[in-house]
GROMACS .gro file of C-alpha atoms in nm:
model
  264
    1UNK     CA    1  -1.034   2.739   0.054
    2UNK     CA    2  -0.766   2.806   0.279
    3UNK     CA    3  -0.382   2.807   0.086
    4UNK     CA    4  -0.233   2.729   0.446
    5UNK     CA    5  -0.164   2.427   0.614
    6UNK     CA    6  -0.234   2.363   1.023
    7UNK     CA    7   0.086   2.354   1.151
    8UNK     CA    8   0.324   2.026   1.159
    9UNK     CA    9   0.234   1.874   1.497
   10UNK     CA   10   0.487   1.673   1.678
   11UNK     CA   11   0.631   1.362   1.579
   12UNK     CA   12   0.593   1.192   1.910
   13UNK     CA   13   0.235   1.306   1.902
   14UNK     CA   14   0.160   1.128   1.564
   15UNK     CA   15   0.068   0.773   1.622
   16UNK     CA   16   0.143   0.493   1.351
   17UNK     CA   17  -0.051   0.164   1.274
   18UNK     CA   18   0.121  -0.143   1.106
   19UNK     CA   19  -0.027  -0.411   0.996
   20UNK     CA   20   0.196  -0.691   0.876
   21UNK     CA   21   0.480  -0.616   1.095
   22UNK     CA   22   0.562  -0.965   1.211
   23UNK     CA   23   0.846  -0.993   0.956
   24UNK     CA   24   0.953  -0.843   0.616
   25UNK     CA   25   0.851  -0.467   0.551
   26UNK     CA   26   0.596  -0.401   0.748
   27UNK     CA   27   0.855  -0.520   1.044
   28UNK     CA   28   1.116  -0.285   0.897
   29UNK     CA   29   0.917   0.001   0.860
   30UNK     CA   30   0.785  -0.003   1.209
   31UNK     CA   31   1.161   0.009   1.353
   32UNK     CA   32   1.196   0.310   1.121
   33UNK     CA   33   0.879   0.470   1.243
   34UNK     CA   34   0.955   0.396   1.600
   35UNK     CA   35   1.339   0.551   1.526
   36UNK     CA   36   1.161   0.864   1.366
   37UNK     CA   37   0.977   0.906   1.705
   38UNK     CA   38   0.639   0.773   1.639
   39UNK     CA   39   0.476   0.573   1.861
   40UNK     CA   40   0.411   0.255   1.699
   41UNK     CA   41   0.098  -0.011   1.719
   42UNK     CA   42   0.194  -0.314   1.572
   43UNK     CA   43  -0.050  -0.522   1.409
   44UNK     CA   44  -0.049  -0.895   1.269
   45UNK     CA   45  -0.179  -1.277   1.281
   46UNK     CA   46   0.168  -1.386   1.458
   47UNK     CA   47   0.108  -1.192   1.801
   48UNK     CA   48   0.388  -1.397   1.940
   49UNK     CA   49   0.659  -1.246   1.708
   50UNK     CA   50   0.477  -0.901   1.777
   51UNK     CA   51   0.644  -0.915   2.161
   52UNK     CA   52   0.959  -0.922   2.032
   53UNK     CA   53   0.972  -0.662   1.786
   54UNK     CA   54   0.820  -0.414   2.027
   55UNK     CA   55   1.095  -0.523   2.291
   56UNK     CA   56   1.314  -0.454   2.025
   57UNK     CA   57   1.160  -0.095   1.941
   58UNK     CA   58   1.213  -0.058   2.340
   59UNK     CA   59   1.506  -0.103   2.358
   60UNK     CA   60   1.621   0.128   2.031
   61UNK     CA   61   1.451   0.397   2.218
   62UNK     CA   62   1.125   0.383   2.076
   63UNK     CA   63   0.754   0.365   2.176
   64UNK     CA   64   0.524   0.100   2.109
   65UNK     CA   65   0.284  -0.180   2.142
   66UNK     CA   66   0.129  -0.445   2.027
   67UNK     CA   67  -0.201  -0.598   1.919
   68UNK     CA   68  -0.308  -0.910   1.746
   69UNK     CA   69  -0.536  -0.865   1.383
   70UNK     CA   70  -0.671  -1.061   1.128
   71UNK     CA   71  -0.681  -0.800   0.879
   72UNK     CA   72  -0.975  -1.025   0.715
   73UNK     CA   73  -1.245  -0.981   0.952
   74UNK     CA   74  -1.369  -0.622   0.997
   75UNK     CA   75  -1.470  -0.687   1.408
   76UNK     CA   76  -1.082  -0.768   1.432
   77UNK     CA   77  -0.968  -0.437   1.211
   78UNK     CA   78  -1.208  -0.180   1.399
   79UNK     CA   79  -1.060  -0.377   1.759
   80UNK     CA   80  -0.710  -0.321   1.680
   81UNK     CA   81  -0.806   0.044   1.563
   82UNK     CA   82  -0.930   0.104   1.894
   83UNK     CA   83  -0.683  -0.066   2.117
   84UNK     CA   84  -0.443   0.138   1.904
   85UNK     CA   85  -0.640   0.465   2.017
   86UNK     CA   86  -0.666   0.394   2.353
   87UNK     CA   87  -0.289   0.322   2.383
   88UNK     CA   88  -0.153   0.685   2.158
   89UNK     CA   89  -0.467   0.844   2.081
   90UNK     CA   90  -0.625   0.861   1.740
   91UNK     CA   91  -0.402   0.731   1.455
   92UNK     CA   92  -0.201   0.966   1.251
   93UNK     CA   93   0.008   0.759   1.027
   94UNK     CA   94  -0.140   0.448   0.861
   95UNK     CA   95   0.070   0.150   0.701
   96UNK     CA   96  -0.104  -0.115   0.505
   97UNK     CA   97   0.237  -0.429   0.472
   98UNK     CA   98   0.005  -0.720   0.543
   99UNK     CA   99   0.010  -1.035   0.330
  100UNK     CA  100   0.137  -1.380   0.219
  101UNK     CA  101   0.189  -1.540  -0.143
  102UNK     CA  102   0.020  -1.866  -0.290
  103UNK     CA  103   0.162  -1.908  -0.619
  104UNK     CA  104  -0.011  -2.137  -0.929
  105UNK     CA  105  -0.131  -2.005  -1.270
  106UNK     CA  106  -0.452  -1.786  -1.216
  107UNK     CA  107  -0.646  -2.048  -1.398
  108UNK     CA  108  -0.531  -2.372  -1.198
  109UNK     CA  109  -0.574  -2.189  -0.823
  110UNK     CA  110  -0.852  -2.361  -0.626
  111UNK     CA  111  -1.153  -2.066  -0.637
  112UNK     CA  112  -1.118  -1.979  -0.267
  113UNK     CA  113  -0.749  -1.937  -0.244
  114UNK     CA  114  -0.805  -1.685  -0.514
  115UNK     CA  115  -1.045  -1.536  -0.371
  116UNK     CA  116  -0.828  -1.537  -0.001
  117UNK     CA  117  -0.578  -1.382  -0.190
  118UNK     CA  118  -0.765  -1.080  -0.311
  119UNK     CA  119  -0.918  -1.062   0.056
  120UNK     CA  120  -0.596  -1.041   0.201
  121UNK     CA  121  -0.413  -0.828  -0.058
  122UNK     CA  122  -0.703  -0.584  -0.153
  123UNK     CA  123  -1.036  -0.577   0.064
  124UNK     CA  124  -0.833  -0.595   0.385
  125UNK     CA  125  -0.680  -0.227   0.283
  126UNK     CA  126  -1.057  -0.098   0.234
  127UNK     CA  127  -1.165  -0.200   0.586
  128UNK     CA  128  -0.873  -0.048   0.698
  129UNK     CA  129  -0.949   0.257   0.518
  130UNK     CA  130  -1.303   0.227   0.646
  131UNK     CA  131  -1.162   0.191   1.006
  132UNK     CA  132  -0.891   0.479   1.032
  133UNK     CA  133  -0.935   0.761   0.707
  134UNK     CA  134  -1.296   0.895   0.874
  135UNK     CA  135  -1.071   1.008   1.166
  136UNK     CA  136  -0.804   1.147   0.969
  137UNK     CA  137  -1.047   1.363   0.733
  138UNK     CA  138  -1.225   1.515   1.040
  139UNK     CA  139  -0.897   1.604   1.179
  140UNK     CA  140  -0.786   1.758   0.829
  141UNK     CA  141  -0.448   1.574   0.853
  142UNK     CA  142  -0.295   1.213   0.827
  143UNK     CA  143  -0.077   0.965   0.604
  144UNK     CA  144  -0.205   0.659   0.463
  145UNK     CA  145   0.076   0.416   0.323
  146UNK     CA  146  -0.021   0.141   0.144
  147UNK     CA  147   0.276  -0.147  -0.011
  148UNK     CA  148   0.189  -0.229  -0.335
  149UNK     CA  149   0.397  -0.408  -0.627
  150UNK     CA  150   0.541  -0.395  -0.944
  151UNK     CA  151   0.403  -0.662  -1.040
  152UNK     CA  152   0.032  -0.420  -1.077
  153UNK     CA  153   0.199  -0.301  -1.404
  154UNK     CA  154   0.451  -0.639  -1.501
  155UNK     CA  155   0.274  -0.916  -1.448
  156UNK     CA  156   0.454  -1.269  -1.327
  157UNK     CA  157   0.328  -1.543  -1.437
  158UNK     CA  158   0.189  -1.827  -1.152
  159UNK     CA  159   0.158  -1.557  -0.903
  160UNK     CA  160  -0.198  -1.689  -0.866
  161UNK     CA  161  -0.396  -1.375  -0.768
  162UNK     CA  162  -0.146  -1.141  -0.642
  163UNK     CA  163  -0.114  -0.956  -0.974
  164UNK     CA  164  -0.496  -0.889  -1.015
  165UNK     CA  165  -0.520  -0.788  -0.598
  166UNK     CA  166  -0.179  -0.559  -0.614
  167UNK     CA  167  -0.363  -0.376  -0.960
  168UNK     CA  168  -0.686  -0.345  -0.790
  169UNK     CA  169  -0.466  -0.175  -0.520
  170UNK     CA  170  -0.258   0.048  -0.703
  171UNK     CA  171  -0.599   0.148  -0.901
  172UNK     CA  172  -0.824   0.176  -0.586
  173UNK     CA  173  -0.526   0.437  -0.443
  174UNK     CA  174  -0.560   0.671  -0.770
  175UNK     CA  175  -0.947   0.693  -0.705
  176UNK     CA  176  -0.857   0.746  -0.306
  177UNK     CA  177  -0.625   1.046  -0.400
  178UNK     CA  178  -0.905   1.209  -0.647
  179UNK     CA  179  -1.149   1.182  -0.340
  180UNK     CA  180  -0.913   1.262  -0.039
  181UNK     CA  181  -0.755   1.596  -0.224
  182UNK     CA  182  -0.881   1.875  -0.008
  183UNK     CA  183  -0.889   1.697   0.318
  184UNK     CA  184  -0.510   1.716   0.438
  185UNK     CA  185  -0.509   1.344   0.391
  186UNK     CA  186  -0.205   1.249   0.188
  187UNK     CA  187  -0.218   0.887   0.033
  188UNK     CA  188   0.115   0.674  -0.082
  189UNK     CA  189   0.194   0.365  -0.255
  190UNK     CA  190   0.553   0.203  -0.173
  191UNK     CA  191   0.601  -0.031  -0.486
  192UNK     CA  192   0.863  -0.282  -0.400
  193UNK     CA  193   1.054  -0.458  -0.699
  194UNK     CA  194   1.186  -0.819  -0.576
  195UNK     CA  195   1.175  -0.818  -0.209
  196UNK     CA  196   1.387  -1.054   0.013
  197UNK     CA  197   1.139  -1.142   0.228
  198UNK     CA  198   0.948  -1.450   0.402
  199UNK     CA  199   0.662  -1.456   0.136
  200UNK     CA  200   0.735  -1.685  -0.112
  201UNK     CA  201   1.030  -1.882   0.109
  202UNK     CA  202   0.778  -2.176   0.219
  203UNK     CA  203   0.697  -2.284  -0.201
  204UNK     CA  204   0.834  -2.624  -0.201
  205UNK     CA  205   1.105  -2.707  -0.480
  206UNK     CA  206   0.830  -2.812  -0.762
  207UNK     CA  207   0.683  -2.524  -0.703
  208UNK     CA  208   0.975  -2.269  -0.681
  209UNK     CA  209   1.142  -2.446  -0.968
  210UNK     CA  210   0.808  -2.384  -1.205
  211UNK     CA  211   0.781  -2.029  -1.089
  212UNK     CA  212   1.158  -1.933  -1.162
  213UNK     CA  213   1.162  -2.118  -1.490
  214UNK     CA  214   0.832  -1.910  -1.617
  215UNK     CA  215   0.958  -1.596  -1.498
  216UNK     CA  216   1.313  -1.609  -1.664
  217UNK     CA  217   1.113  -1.703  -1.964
  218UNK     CA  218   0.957  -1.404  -1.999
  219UNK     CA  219   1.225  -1.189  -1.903
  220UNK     CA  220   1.199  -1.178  -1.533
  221UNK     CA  221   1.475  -1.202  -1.271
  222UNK     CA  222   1.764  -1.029  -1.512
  223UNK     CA  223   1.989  -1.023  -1.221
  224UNK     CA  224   2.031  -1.233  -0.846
  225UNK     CA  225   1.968  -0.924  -0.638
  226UNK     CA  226   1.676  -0.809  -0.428
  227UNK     CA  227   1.594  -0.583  -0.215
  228UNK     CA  228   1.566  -0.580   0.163
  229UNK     CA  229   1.320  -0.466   0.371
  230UNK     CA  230   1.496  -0.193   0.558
  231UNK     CA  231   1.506  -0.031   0.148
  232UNK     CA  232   1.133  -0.017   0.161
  233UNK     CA  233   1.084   0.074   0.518
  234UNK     CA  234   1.294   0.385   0.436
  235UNK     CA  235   1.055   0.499   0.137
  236UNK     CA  236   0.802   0.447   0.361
  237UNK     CA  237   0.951   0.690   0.625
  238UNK     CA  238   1.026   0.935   0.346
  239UNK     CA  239   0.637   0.988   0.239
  240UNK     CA  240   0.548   1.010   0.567
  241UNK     CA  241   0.779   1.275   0.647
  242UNK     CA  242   0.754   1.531   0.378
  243UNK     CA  243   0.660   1.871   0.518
  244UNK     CA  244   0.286   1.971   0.440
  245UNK     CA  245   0.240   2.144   0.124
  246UNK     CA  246   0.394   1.824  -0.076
  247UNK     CA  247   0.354   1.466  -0.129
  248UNK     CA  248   0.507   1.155  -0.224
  249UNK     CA  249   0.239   0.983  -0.432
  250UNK     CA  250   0.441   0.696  -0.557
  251UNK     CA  251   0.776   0.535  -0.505
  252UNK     CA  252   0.875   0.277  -0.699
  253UNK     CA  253   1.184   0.094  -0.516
  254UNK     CA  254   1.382  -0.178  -0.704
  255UNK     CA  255   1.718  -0.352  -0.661
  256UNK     CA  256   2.016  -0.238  -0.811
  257UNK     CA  257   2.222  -0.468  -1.020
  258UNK     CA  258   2.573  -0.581  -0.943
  259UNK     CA  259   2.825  -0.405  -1.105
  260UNK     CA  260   2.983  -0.624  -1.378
  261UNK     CA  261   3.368  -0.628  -1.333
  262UNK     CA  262   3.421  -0.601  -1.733
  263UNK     CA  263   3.127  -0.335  -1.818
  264UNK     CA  264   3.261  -0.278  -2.204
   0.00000   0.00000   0.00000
């Protein structure tokens, strides 16, 4: 057992996969990564809106590129893993953001949605695990982020299977930290509070109305604000940027509430 650490290489020589980055925080983050000076692989269903964040990340400076994955299918995970490796070489930095919300009450949700749900929000992270943390352990260094939620620990009602796929999560990355200590592999979970993001803004109004109404009822949604993604994407570029030696396990991120003009 060795007490030192290889040194820190490079920045620029530390390539970073995100999946989800099409909008919301896995879009943020990448810009942040990209501004930190990693080159960047973008990853998600939308390949259109992929072209025009990396023009973006161009433009700022930054280096990356863009490929196309359904984070469901393992043959499309272990493609985009290796068009990422061809582009920067093998990856150093690993962001898990994908996802998108069906809400109903766990009991009520049509069998496969549920079970889409926890494929998209929990076995997708394992096959990217499966695809990219081999690589990492050989090389005795890399940084796996992976967004979870608060809701692992407070559970909304109607958020269909999102609550039991973001717990499996947060509980799959203590057992990954148990079996990665040793390696130089450092694993993270980013656990957003109330995001402003896209997921959730195609419910129609039934829908939205029932969800609201259940979680004010049981003490949800004290105050109107939320977060943004750009206040994610910046824990996420803090726990990839500690120095070796130390490591940001979680980081729980949630909005702040307006100040009340008569606070007595």
């Amino acid at each position: 057992m060795s007490l030192r650490f290889p040194p820190s290489i490079d920045t620029g020589l530390r390539p970073a996969l995100v999946t989800g980055a099409s909008s919301g925080i896995g879009r943020a983050s990448a810009e942040a990564l990209a501004a930190l000076g990693h080159p960047v692989v973008v990853g998600a269903r939308r390949a259109d809106r992929l072209d025009e964040l990396v023009e973006t990340i161009r433009a700022a400076g930054g280096q990356a590129t863009a490929c196309a994955v359904d984070v469901t299918s393992s043959v499309s995970v272990q493609a985009f893993v290796g068009a990422a490796t061809e582009a920067y070489g093998p990856p150093e930095v690993l962001l898990s953001s994908a996802g998108h919300l069906k809400m109903a009450r766990a009991w009520e949700m049509d069998p496969a949605d549920f079970a889409d749900q926890i494929d998209v929000h929990l076995l997708s992270v394992q096959r990217l695990l499966h695809a990219v943390v081999p690589g990492m352990v050989d090389r005795r260094r890399g940084d796996v982020v992976l967004i979870g939620s608060d809701v692992a620990y407070t559970a909304r009602p109607r958020s269909g299977a999102y609550v039991a796929a973001k717990a499996g999560l947060e509980t799959m990355a203590h057992q990954l930290r148990k079996e990665l200590e040793g390696t130089g592999v450092r694993l993270g979970v980013v656990r957003p509070g109330p995001v402003m993001t896209e997921m959730g803004s195609e419910f129609d109004p039934e829908t939205a109305e029932s969800v609201i109404n259940d979680w004010v009822k049981h003490g949800f949604g004290r105050h109107p604000r939320m977060c943004k993604p750009a206040d994610l994407a910046r824990g996420v570029a803090a726990m990839v940027s500690m120095p070796r030696g130390a490591q940001i396990t979680e980081l729980e991120i949630q909005p702040e509430a307006p100040i009340e003009e008569d606070f007595s």
